[in-house]
């Protein structure tokens, strides 16, 4: 833990954590996940496209803020959008497509779909 009792914010999770069924996320939408671990807390989100999910650490490379100001509000016009300063990111690669972070990308959070469930990879 950090000084003052703040919980350390982690940037990765171990493989094999079941996050729930794929159908908890509507196709084309996203969902945030917070995972408590001994070392701290991980904040990430998953975007669903058909039978695939694309996971990212919930941190904009522009100012290190979480992307969504409203719960699960990550996708706009088929792009991941940062609600703070308007950065746009490709869903499949996390690459910045516009806004104040050219040449950067979101940090991937490896996820897979197995037997209809989302699992950390």
Short mmCIF file of C-alpha atoms in Angstrom, two decimals:
data_model
loop_
_atom_site.label_atom_id
_atom_site.label_comp_id
_atom_site.label_asym_id
_atom_site.label_seq_id
_atom_site.Cartn_x
_atom_site.Cartn_y
_atom_site.Cartn_z
CA UNK A 1 0.00 0.00 0.00
CA UNK A 2 1.01 3.56 -0.60
CA UNK A 3 1.54 6.02 2.22
CA UNK A 4 -1.62 7.38 3.78
CA UNK A 5 -3.56 4.12 3.38
CA UNK A 6 -4.13 4.50 -0.39
CA UNK A 7 -4.32 1.23 -2.24
CA UNK A 8 -1.61 0.66 -4.86
CA UNK A 9 -3.04 0.89 -8.39
CA UNK A 10 -1.79 -2.12 -10.37
CA UNK A 11 -1.24 -2.30 -14.13
CA UNK A 12 -1.61 -6.06 -14.67
CA UNK A 13 -3.44 -9.14 -13.41
CA UNK A 14 -2.48 -12.80 -13.26
CA UNK A 15 -3.83 -15.15 -15.92
CA UNK A 16 -6.85 -17.32 -15.22
CA UNK A 17 -9.19 -14.91 -13.41
CA UNK A 18 -12.78 -15.52 -14.55
CA UNK A 19 -14.54 -12.18 -15.10
CA UNK A 20 -17.96 -13.57 -15.99
CA UNK A 21 -19.95 -14.46 -19.09
CA UNK A 22 -19.27 -12.74 -22.41
CA UNK A 23 -22.93 -11.80 -22.70
CA UNK A 24 -22.63 -9.45 -19.70
CA UNK A 25 -21.25 -6.98 -22.26
CA UNK A 26 -23.47 -5.96 -25.18
CA UNK A 27 -21.81 -6.31 -28.59
CA UNK A 28 -20.02 -3.02 -29.34
CA UNK A 29 -20.10 -1.89 -25.71
CA UNK A 30 -17.63 -2.01 -22.81
CA UNK A 31 -17.55 -2.88 -19.13
CA UNK A 32 -15.17 -1.85 -16.39
CA UNK A 33 -13.61 -4.31 -13.96
CA UNK A 34 -11.91 -3.65 -10.64
CA UNK A 35 -9.94 -6.55 -9.23
CA UNK A 36 -8.73 -6.55 -5.65
CA UNK A 37 -5.42 -8.36 -5.10
CA UNK A 38 -3.01 -8.53 -2.19
CA UNK A 39 -0.61 -6.15 -3.92
CA UNK A 40 -3.31 -3.60 -4.69
CA UNK A 41 -6.23 -2.89 -6.98
CA UNK A 42 -6.40 -3.27 -10.76
CA UNK A 43 -8.73 -1.11 -12.89
CA UNK A 44 -9.38 -2.26 -16.44
CA UNK A 45 -12.11 -2.50 -19.04
CA UNK A 46 -13.16 -4.86 -21.79
CA UNK A 47 -14.75 -3.97 -25.12
CA UNK A 48 -16.81 -6.63 -26.88
CA UNK A 49 -16.83 -7.13 -30.65
CA UNK A 50 -18.86 -10.20 -31.53
CA UNK A 51 -17.26 -13.19 -29.84
CA UNK A 52 -14.04 -11.30 -29.03
CA UNK A 53 -13.07 -9.00 -26.18
CA UNK A 54 -10.29 -6.44 -26.12
CA UNK A 55 -9.00 -5.47 -22.69
CA UNK A 56 -7.09 -2.39 -21.56
CA UNK A 57 -5.80 -0.86 -18.36
CA UNK A 58 -8.15 2.00 -17.46
CA UNK A 59 -5.59 4.80 -17.87
CA UNK A 60 -5.41 7.35 -20.66
CA UNK A 61 -1.80 7.82 -21.87
CA UNK A 62 -2.41 11.58 -22.08
CA UNK A 63 -2.74 12.38 -18.34
CA UNK A 64 -3.01 8.94 -16.67
CA UNK A 65 -6.67 9.49 -15.79
CA UNK A 66 -9.30 6.74 -16.03
CA UNK A 67 -10.97 7.05 -19.45
CA UNK A 68 -14.64 7.02 -18.44
CA UNK A 69 -16.30 9.59 -16.21
CA UNK A 70 -19.48 7.46 -16.17
CA UNK A 71 -19.48 3.75 -15.36
CA UNK A 72 -18.81 1.59 -18.45
CA UNK A 73 -18.90 4.63 -20.80
CA UNK A 74 -15.82 3.81 -22.92
CA UNK A 75 -17.11 3.46 -26.49
CA UNK A 76 -18.26 6.23 -28.84
CA UNK A 77 -18.72 5.92 -32.60
CA UNK A 78 -16.93 2.54 -32.75
CA UNK A 79 -13.86 3.90 -30.94
CA UNK A 80 -12.67 3.91 -27.35
CA UNK A 81 -13.04 7.50 -26.13
CA UNK A 82 -11.48 9.31 -23.20
CA UNK A 83 -14.23 11.45 -21.71
CA UNK A 84 -11.77 13.95 -20.18
CA UNK A 85 -9.95 15.39 -23.21
CA UNK A 86 -11.49 13.64 -26.22
CA UNK A 87 -8.72 11.21 -27.14
CA UNK A 88 -9.89 8.40 -29.42
CA UNK A 89 -8.40 4.90 -29.59
CA UNK A 90 -8.73 1.91 -31.90
CA UNK A 91 -10.70 -0.87 -30.20
CA UNK A 92 -8.55 -3.73 -31.49
CA UNK A 93 -5.07 -2.22 -31.04
CA UNK A 94 -5.53 0.54 -28.46
CA UNK A 95 -3.62 2.96 -30.72
CA UNK A 96 -4.43 6.65 -30.37
CA UNK A 97 -6.39 7.78 -33.44
CA UNK A 98 -6.97 11.39 -32.43
CA UNK A 99 -6.78 13.88 -29.62
CA UNK A 100 -3.95 14.93 -27.31
CA UNK A 101 -1.94 11.68 -27.36
CA UNK A 102 -0.56 11.07 -30.89
CA UNK A 103 1.88 8.18 -31.17
CA UNK A 104 0.71 6.52 -27.95
CA UNK A 105 -1.61 3.63 -27.15
CA UNK A 106 -3.62 2.20 -24.29
CA UNK A 107 -1.90 -0.45 -22.19
CA UNK A 108 -3.27 -3.87 -23.20
CA UNK A 109 -4.91 -6.11 -20.60
CA UNK A 110 -4.77 -9.63 -22.08
CA UNK A 111 -8.19 -11.31 -22.07
CA UNK A 112 -9.61 -14.39 -23.80
CA UNK A 113 -13.05 -15.92 -24.24
CA UNK A 114 -13.33 -19.56 -23.23
CA UNK A 115 -16.60 -21.50 -23.22
CA UNK A 116 -18.55 -18.22 -23.26
CA UNK A 117 -16.64 -16.71 -20.32
CA UNK A 118 -14.17 -13.82 -20.22
CA UNK A 119 -10.89 -14.85 -18.58
CA UNK A 120 -7.64 -12.96 -17.99
CA UNK A 121 -4.84 -14.31 -20.18
#
